[in-house]
PDB file of C-alpha atoms in Angstrom:
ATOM      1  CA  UNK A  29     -33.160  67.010 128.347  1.00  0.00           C
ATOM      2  CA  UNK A  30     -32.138  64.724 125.465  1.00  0.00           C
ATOM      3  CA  UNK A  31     -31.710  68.135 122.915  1.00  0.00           C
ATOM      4  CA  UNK A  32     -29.160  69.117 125.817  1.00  0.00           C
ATOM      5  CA  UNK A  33     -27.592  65.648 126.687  1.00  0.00           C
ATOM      6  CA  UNK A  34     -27.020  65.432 122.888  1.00  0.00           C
ATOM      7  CA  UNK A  35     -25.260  69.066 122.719  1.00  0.00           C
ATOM      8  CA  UNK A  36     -23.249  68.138 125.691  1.00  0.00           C
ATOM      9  CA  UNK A  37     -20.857  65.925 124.371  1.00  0.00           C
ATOM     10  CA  UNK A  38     -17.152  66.888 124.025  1.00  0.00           C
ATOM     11  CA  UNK A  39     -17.282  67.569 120.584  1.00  0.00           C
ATOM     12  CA  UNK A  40     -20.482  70.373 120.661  1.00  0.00           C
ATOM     13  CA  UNK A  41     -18.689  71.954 123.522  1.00  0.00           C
ATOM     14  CA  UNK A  42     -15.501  72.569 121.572  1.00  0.00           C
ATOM     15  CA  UNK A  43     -17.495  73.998 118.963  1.00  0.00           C
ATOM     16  CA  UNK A  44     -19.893  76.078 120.961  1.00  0.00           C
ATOM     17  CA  UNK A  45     -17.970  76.549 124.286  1.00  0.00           C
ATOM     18  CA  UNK A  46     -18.111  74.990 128.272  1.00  0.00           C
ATOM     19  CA  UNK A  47     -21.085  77.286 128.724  1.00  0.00           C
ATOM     20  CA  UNK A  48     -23.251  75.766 126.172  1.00  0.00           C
ATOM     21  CA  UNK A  49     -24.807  73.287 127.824  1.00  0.00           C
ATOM     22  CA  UNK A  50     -26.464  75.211 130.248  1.00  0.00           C
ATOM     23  CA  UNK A  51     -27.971  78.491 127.756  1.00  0.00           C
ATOM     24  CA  UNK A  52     -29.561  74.981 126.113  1.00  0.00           C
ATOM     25  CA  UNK A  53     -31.397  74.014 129.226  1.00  0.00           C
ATOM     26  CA  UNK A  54     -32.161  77.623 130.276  1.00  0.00           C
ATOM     27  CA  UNK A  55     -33.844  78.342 126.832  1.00  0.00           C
ATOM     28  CA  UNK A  56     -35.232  74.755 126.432  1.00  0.00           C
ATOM     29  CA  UNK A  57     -36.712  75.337 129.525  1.00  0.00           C
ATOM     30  CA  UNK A  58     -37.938  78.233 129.132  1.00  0.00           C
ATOM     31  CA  UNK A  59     -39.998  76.705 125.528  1.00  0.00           C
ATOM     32  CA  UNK A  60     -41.360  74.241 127.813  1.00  0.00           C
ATOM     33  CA  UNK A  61     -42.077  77.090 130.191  1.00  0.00           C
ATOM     34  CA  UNK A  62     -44.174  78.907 127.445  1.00  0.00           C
ATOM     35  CA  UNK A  63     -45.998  75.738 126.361  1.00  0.00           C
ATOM     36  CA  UNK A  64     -47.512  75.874 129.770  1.00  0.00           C
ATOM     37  CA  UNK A  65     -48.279  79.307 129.770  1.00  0.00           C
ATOM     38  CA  UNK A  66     -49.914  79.349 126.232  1.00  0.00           C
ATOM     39  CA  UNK A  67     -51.680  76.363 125.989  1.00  0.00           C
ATOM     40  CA  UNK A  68     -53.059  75.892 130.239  1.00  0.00           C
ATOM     41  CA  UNK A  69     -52.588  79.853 131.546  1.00  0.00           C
ATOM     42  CA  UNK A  70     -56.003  80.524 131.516  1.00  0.00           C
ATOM     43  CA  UNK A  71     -57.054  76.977 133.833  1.00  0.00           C
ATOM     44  CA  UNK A  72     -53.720  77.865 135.653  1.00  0.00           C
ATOM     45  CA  UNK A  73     -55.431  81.545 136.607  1.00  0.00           C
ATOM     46  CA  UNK A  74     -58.362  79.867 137.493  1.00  0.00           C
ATOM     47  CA  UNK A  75     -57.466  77.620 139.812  1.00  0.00           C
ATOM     48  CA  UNK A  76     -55.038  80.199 141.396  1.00  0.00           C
ATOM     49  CA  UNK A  77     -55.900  79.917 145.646  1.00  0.00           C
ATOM     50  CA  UNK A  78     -54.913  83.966 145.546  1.00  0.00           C
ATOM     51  CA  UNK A  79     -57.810  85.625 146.399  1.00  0.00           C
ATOM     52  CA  UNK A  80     -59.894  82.022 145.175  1.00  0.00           C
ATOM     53  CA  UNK A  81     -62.721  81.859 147.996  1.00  0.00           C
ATOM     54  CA  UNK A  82     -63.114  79.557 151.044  1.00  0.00           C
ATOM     55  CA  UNK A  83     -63.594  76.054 151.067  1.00  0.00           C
ATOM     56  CA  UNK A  84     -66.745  75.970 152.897  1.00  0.00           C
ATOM     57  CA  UNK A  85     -69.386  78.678 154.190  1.00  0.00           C
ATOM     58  CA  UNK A  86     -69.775  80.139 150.779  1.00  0.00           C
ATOM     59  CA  UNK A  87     -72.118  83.060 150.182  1.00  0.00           C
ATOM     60  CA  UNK A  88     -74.075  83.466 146.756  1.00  0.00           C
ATOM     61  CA  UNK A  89     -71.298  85.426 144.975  1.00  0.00           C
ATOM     62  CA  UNK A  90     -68.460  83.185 146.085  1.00  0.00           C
ATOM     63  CA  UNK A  91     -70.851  80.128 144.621  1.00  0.00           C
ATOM     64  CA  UNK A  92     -70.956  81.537 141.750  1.00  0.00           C
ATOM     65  CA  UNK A  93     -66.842  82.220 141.967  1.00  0.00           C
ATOM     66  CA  UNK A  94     -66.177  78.696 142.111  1.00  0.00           C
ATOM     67  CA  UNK A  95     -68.242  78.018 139.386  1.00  0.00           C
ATOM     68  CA  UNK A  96     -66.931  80.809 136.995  1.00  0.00           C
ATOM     69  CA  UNK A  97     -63.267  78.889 138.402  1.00  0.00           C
ATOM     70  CA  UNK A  98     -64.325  75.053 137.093  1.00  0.00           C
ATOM     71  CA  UNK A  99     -65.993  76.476 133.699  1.00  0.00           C
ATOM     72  CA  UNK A 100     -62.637  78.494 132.810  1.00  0.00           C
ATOM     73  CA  UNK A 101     -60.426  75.149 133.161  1.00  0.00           C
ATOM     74  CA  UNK A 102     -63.370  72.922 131.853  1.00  0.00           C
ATOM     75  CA  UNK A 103     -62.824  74.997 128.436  1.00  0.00           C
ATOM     76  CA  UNK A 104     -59.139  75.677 128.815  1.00  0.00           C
ATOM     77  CA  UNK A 105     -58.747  71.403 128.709  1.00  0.00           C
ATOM     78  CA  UNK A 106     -61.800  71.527 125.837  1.00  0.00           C
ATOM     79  CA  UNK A 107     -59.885  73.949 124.505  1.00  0.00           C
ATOM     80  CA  UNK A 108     -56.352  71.796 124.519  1.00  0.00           C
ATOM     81  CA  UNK A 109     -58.280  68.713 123.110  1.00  0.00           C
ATOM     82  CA  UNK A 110     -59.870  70.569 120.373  1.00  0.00           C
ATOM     83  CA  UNK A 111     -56.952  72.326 119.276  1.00  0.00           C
ATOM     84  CA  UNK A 112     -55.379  68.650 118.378  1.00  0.00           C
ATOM     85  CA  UNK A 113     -52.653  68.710 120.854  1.00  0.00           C
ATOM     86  CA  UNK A 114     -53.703  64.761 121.297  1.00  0.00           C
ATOM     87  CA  UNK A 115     -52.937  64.663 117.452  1.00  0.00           C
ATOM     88  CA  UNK A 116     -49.613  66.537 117.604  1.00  0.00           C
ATOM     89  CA  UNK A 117     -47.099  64.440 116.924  1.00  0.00           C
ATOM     90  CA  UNK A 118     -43.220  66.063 117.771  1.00  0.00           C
ATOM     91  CA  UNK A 119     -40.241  64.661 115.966  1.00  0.00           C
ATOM     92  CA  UNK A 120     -38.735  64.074 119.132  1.00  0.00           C
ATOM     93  CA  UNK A 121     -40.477  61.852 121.843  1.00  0.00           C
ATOM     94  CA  UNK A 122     -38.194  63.360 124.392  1.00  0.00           C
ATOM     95  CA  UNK A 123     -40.064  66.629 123.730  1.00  0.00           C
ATOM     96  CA  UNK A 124     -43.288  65.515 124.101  1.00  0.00           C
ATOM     97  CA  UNK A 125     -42.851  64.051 127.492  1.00  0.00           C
ATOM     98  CA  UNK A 126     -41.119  66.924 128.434  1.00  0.00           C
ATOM     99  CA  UNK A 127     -44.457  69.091 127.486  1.00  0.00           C
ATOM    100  CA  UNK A 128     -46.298  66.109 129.181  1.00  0.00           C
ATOM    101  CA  UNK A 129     -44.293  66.379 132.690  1.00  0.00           C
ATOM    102  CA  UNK A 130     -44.601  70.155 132.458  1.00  0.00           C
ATOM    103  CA  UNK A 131     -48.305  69.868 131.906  1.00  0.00           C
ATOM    104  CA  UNK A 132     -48.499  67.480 135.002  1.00  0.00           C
ATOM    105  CA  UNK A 133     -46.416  69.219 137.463  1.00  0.00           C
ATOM    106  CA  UNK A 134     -48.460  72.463 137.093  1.00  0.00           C
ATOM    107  CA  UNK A 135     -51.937  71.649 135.516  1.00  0.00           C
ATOM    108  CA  UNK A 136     -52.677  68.387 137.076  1.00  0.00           C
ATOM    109  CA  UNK A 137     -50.848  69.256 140.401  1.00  0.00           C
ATOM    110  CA  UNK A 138     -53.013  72.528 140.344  1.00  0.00           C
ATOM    111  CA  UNK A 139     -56.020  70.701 139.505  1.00  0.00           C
ATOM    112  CA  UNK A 140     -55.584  67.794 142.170  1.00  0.00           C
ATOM    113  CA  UNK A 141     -55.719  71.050 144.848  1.00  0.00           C
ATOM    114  CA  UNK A 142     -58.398  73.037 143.499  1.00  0.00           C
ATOM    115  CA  UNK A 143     -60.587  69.881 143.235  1.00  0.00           C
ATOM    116  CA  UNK A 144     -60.215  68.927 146.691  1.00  0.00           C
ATOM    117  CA  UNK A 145     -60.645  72.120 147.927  1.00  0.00           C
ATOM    118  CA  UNK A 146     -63.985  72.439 146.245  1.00  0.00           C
ATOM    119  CA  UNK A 147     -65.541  69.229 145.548  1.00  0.00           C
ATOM    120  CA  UNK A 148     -67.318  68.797 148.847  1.00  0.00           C
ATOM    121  CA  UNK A 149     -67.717  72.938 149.349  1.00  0.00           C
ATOM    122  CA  UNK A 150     -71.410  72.825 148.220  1.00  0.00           C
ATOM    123  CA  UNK A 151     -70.935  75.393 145.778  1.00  0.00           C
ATOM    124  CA  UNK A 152     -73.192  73.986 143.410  1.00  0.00           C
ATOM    125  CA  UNK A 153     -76.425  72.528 145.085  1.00  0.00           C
ATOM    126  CA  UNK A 154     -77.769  70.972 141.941  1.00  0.00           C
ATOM    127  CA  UNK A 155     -75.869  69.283 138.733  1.00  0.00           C
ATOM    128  CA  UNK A 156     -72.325  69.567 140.011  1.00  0.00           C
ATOM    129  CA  UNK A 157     -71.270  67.108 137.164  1.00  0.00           C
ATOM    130  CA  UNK A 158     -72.804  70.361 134.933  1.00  0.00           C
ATOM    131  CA  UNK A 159     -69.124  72.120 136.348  1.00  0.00           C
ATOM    132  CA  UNK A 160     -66.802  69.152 137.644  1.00  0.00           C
ATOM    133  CA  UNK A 161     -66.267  67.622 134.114  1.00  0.00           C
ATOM    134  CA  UNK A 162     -62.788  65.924 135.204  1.00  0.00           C
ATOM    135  CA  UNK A 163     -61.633  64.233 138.298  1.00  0.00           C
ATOM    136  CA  UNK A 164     -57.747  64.805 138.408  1.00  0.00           C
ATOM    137  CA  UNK A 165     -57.024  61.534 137.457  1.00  0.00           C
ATOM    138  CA  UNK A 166     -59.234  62.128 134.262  1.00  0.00           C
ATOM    139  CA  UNK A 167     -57.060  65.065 133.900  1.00  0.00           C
ATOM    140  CA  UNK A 168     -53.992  63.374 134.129  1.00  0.00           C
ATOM    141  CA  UNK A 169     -54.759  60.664 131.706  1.00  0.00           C
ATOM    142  CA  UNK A 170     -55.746  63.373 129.521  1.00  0.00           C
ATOM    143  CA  UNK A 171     -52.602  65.210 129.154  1.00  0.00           C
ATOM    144  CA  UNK A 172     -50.523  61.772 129.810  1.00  0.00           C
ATOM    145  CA  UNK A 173     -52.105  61.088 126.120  1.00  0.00           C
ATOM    146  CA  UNK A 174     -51.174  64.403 124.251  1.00  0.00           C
ATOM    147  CA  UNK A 175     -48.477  64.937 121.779  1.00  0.00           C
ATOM    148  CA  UNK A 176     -49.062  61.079 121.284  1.00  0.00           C
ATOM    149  CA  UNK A 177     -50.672  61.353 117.639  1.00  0.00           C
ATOM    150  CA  UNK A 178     -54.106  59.821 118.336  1.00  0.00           C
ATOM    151  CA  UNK A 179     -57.222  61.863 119.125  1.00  0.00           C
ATOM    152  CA  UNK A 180     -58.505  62.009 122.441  1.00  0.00           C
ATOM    153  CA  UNK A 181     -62.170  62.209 122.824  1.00  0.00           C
ATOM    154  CA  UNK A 182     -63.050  65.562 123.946  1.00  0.00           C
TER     155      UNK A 182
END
């Protein structure tokens, strides 16, 4: 937003046309887009309700579904903290809350969902804490602190 508020003054669009303005958004968007993808797709696909199973009268297999479901995006968010996005710092703070929002809207939104759905489902009868590492708050706190240069525990 502040990359294209800053290109949107008269001057950049007499250099680089009416129309500039908006490619900026659509291909700043689409970065931010591809951030989400690359760094959260995998917890994204996990938590997915296509095809995820019921909330409640789970057999065996679809036990063990939900379980395969939390471990994916309990090492896609190990996987964000260890690759240092915590430590990241971007030259532009705009960006980095920009990757933060993104990051909220889909992966905590997603995860807020696919925690209430299962939580209570009795999927796991012993050690849930062994597959429900985050609560979404934890979650959101987590990303809410990436890009911000200092290392998040993981």
């Amino acid at each position: 937003e502040a990359v294209c508020a800053s290109i949107a003054s008269e001057a950049a669009r007499r250099a680089f046309g009416e129309a500039w303005p908006a490619r900026a958004r659509a291909v700043a968007s689409a970065r931010v887009d591809a951030y989400v993808s690359a760094a959260w797709g995998g917890a994204l696909e996990a938590m997915d309700p296509e095809g995820a199973p019921p909330a409640s009268g789970l057999t065996e297999k679809q036990r063990q579904a939900v379980k395969d479901r939390f471990t994916a995006v309990n090492a896609a968010v190990d996987e964000a903290l260890r690759s240092g996005q915590a430590e990241w710092r971007l030259p532009r703070q705009e960006t980095a809350r920009a990757l933060r929002s993104a990051a909220a809207r889909t992966v905590v939104a997603a995860y807020a969902a696919f925690y209430r759905r299962y939580k209570d489902s009795g999927f796991t009868r012993k050690h849930p804490e062994k597959y429900i590492k985050h609560s979404p708050e934890a979650l959101g706190e987590t990303v809410a602190g990436l890009f911000s240069g200092d290392a998040l525990g993981v």
